[in-house]
Tab-separated table of C-alpha atoms and ligand atoms in Angstrom:
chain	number	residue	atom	x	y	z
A	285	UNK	CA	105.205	98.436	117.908
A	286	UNK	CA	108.142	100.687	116.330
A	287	UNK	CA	109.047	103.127	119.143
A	288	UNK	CA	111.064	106.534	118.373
A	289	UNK	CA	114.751	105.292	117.186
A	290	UNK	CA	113.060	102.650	115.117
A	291	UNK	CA	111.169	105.367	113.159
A	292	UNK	CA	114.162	107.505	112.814
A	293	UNK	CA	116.037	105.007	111.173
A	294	UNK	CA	113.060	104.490	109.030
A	295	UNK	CA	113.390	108.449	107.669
A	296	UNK	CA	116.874	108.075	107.640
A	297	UNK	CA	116.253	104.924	105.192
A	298	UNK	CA	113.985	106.649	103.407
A	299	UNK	CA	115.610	109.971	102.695
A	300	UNK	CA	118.004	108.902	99.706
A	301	UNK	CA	115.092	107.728	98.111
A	302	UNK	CA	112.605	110.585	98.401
A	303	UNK	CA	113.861	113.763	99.513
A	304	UNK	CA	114.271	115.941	96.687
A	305	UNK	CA	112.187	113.646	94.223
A	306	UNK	CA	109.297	113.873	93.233
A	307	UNK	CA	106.294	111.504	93.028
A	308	UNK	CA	105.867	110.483	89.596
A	309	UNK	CA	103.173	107.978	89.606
A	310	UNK	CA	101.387	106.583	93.451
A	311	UNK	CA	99.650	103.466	93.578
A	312	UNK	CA	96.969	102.801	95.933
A	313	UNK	CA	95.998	99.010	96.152
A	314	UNK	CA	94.155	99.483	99.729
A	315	UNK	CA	92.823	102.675	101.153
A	316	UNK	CA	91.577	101.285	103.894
A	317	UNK	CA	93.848	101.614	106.341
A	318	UNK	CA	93.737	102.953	109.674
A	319	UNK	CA	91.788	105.577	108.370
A	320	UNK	CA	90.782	105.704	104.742
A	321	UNK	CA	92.950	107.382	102.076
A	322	UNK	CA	91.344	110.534	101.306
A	323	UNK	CA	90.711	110.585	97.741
A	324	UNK	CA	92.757	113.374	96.521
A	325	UNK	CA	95.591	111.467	97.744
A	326	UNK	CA	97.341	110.373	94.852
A	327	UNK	CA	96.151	114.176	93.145
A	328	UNK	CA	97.991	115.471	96.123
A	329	UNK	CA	101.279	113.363	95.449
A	330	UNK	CA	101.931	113.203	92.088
A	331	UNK	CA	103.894	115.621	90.274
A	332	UNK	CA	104.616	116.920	93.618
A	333	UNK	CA	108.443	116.892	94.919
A	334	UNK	CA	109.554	116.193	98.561
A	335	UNK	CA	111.738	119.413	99.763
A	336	UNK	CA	112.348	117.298	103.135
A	337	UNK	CA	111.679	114.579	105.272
A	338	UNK	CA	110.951	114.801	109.240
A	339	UNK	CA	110.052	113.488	111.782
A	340	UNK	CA	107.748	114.140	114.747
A	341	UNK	CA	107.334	112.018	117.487
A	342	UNK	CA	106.472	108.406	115.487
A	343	UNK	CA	105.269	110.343	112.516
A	344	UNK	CA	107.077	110.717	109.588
A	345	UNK	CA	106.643	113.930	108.296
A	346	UNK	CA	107.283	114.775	103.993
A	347	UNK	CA	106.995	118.456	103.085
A	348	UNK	CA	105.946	118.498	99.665
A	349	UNK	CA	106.753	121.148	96.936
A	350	UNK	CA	102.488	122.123	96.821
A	351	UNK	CA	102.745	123.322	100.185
A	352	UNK	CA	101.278	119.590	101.424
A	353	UNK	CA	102.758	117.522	104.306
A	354	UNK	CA	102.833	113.865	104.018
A	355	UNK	CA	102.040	112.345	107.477
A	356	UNK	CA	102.952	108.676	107.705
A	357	UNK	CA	102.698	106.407	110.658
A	358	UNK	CA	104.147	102.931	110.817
A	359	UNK	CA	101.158	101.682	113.073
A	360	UNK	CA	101.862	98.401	114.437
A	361	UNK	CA	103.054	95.752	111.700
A	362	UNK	CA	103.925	98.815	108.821
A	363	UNK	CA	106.985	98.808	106.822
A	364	UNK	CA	108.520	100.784	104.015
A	365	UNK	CA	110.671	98.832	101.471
A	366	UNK	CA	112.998	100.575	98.948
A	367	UNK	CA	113.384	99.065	95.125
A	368	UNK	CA	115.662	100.686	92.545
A	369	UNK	CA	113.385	99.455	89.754
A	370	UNK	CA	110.001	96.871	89.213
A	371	UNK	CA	110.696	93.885	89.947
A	372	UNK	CA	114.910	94.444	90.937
A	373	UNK	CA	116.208	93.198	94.125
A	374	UNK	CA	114.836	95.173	96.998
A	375	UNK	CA	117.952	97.610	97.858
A	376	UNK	CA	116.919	97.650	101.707
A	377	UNK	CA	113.876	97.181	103.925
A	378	UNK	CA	113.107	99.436	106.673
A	379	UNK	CA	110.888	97.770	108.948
A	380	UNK	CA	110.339	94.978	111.342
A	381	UNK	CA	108.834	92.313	108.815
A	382	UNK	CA	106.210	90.027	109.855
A	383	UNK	CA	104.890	89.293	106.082
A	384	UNK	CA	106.795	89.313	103.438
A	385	UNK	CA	103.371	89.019	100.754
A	386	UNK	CA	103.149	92.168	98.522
A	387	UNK	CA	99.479	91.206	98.587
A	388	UNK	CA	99.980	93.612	101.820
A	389	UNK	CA	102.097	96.265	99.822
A	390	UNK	CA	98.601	98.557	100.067
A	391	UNK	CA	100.555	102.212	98.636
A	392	UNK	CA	103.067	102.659	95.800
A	393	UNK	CA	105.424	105.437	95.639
A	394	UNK	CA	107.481	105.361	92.348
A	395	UNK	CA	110.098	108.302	92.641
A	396	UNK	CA	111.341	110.258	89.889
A	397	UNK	CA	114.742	109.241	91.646
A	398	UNK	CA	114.318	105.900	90.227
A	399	UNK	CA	112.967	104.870	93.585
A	400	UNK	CA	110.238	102.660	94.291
A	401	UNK	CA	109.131	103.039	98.177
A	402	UNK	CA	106.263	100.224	98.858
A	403	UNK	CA	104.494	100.302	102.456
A	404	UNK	CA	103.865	97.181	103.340
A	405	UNK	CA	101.066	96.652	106.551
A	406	UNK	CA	99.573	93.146	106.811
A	407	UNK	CA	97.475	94.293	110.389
A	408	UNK	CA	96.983	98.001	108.622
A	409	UNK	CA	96.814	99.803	112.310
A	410	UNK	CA	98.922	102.382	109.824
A	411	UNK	CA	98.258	105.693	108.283
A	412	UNK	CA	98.790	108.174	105.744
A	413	UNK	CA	97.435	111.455	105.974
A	414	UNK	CA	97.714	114.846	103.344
A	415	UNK	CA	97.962	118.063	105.913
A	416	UNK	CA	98.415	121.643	104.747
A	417	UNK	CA	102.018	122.600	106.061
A	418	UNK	CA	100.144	126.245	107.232
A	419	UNK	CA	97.185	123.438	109.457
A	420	UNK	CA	100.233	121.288	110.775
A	421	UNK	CA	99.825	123.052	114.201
A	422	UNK	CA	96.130	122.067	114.439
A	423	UNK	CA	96.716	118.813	113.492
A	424	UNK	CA	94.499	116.460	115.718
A	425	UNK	CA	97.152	113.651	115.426
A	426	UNK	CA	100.256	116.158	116.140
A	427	UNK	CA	98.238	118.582	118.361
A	428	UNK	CA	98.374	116.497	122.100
A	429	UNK	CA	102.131	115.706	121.538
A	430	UNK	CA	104.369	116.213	124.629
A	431	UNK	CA	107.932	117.534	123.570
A	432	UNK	CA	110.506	115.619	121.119
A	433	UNK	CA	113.062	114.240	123.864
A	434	UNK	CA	115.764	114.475	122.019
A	435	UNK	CA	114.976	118.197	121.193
A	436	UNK	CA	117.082	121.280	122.927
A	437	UNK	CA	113.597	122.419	124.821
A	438	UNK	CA	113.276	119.030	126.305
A	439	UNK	CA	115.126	119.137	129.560
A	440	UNK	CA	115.034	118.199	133.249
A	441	UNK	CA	113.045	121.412	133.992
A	442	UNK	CA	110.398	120.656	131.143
A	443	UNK	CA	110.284	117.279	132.371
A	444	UNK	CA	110.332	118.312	136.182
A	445	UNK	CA	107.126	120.638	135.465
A	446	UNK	CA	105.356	117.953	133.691
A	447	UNK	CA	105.157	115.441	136.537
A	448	UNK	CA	104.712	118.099	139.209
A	449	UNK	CA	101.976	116.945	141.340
A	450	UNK	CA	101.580	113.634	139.337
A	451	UNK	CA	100.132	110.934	141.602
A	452	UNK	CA	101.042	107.816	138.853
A	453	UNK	CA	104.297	106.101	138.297
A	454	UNK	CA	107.277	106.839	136.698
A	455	UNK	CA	106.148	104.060	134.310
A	456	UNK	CA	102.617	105.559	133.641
A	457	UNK	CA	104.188	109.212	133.013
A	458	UNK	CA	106.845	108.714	130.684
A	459	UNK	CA	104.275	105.990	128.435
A	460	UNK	CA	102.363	109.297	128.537
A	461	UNK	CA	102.440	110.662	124.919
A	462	UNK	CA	101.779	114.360	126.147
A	463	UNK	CA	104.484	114.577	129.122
A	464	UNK	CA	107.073	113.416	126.082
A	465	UNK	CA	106.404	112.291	122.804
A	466	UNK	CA	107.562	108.908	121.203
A	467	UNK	CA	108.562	106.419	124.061
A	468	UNK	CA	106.925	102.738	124.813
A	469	UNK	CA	107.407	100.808	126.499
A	470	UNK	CA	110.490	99.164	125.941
A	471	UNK	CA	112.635	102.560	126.099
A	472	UNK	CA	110.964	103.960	129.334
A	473	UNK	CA	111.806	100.754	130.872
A	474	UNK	CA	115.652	101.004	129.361
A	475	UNK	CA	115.441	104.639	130.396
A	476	UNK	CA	114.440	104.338	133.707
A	477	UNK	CA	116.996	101.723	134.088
A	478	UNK	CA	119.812	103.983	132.994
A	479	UNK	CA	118.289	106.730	135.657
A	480	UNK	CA	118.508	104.109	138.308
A	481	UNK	CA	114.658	104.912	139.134
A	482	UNK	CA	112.287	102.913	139.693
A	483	UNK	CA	109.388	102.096	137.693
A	484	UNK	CA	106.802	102.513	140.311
A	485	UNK	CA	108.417	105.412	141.640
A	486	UNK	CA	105.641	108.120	141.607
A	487	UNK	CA	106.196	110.607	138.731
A	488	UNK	CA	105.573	113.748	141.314
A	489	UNK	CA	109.144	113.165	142.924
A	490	UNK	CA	111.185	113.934	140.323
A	491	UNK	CA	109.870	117.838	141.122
A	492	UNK	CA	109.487	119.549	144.023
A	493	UNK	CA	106.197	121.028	145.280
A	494	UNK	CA	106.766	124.271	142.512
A	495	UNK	CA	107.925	122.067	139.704
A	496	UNK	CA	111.750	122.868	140.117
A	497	UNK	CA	113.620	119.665	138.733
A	498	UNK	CA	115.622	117.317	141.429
A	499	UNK	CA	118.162	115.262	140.816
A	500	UNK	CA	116.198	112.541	139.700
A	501	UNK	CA	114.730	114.304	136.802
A	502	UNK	CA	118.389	115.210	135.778
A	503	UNK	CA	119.276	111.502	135.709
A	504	UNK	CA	116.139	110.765	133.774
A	505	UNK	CA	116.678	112.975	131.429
A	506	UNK	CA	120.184	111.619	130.888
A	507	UNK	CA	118.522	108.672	130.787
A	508	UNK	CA	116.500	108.827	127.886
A	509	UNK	CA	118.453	111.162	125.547
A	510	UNK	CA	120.892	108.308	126.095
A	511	UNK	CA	118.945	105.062	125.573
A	512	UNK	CA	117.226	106.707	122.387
A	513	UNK	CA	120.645	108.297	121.065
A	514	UNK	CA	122.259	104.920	121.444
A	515	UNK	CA	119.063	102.966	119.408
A	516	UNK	CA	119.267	105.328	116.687
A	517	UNK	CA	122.753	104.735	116.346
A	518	UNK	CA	122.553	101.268	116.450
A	519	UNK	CA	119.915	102.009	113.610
A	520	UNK	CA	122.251	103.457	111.941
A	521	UNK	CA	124.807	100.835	111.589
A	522	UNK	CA	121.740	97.940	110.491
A	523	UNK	CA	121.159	100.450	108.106
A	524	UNK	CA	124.993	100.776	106.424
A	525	UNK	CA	125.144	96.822	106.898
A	526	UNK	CA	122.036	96.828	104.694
A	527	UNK	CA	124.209	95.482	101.622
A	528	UNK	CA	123.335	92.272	103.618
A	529	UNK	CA	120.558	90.621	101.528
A	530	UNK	CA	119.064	89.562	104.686
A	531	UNK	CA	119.477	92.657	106.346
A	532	UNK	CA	116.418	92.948	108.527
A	533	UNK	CA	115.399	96.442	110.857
A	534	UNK	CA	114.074	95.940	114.419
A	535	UNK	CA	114.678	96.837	117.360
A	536	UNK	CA	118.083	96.490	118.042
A	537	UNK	CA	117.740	93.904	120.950
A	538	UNK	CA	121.493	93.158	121.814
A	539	UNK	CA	121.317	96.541	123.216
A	540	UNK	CA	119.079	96.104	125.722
A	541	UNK	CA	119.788	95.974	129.172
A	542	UNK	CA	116.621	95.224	131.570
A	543	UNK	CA	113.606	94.816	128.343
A	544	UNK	CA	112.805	91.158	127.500
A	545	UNK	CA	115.693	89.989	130.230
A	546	UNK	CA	113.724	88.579	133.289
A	547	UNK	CA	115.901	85.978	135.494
A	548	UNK	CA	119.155	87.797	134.299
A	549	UNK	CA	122.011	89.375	135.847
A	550	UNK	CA	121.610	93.657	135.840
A	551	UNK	CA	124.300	94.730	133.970
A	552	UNK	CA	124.677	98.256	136.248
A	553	UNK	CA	128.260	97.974	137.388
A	554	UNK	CA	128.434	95.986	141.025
A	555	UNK	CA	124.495	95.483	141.467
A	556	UNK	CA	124.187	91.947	142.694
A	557	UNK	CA	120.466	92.337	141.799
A	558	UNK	CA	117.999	90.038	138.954
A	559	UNK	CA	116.262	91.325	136.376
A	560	UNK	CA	112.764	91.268	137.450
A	561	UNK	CA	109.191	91.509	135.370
A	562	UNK	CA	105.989	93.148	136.422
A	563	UNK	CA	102.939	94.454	134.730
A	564	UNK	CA	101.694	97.870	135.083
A	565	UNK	CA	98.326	99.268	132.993
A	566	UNK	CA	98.305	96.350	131.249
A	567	UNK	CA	102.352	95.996	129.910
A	568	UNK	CA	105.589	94.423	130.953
A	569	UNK	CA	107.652	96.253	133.171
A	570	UNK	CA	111.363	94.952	133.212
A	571	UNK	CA	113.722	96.516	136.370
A	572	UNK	CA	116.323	95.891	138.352
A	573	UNK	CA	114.778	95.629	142.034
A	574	UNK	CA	118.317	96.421	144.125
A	575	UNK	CA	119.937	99.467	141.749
A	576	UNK	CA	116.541	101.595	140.504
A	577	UNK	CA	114.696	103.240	143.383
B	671	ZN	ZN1	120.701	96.536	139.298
């Protein structure tokens, strides 16, 4: 499932295509998608022009010239692919690609920029939404969302005060979409890494018994700006290097340094320890058992 850097580098793909055109013409071959297409949504698009394109959390977020705001979530298997014209070689594909059928390519945006942006979703846990920019706040989808981590706000008091008496684990808290918004599990487990915490570590110790940051929540919050600064610029370069026909977006695996790597070395600087794998609610937890703590 695409976690925050992967849909950055998604808008950032994107951008060049839409922002600043308009939608001349949508085509909707499924509407059934996470939730249904509402069916004013091609009304709502067309002749319309994108004045910018944002992002919260995992949502991609396209202000629209009526006043409208495009919401756009990649789901689990969703990806956008850019065409210059029908039927031309596709100029880039932003997405991890699991099916390459277009008999998946369920919405159609042709851009007056030239642009055709298809979203491709074979498992269609995606969605599409049309939101009044003035309802945005009240957004059911938006509403619950903790703070952007790699916002100014988001610091280690913010993140101090939202663990403060929180019995779970570092793990559980971080995977918690309202103490900060966009991380899975793959970049709590890098981020925790970075922090030298440990996963099971319960959240409440990062804080002391008023909520004043420790240490620990400094280090964490290092942590993650870090991991998710570094994926997005690793984005970044798969995205110049997308002249490559075969130029594929994913995560950007070569980066990571406990996720996926059980039996290896740790790569923190003189740890001796071995990359070890657990499950917590459910998921993989990857740590190092001698450096985090
Ligand atoms: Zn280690």
């Amino acid at each position: 499932m695409p976690e925050l850097p992967e849909v950055e580098t998604v808008r950032r793909g994107l951008e060049p295509a839409m922002d600043g055109a308009c939608f001349a013409k949508v085509d909707v071959h499924r509407g059934d998608l996470r939730w249904p297409l509402p069916n004013d949504f091609k009304a709502r698009l067309q002749g319309k022009t994108v004045t910018g394109l944002g992002r919260r959390a995992k949502y991609l977020l396209a202000d629209l010239s009526s006043g409208d705001v495009l919401l756009m979530h990649l789901g689990m298997s969703g990806s956008f692919h850019v065409f210059r014209e029908e039927g031309d070689k596709k100029l880039a594909r932003y997405y991890h690609e699991r099916e390459k059928h277009a008999a998946h390519d369920h919405v159609v945006f042709h851009m007056s920029s030239g642009a055709i942006v298809t979203f491709n979703d074979p498992r269609r846990f995606g969605s599409m939404k049309v939101v009044p920019r003035a309802k945005l706040d009240a957004e059911p989808l938006l509403a619950r969302l903790g703070p952007e981590p790699l916002g100014n706000a988001f610091d280690a008091a913010m993140l101090a005060a939202a663990c403060k008496g929180n019995k779970t684990s570092l793990k559980a808290a971080l995977s918690d979409q309202r103490v900060v918004a966009g991380l899975g599990n793959i970049y709590v487990c890098e981020a925790l890494h970075r922090a030298l915490l440990s996963p099971k570590r319960i959240a409440a110790t990062i804080a002391s018994k008023s909520g004043a940051p420790n240490e620990r929540a400094e280090r964490l919050v290092d942590g993650i700006k870090a991991v998710l600064s570094d994926a997005i610029e690793a984005g970044g370069s798969s995205l110049r290097d997308h002249k490559r026909p075969d130029g594929d977006l994913g995560y950007f695996q070569h980066h990571f340094r406990v996720y996926d790597r059980e039996g290896e070395r740790c790569v923190t600087p003189r740890c001796p320890g071995i990359v070890k794998r657990m499950v917590q609610n459910g998921r993989s937890t990857f740590s190092c058992p001698v450096c985090q703590s």
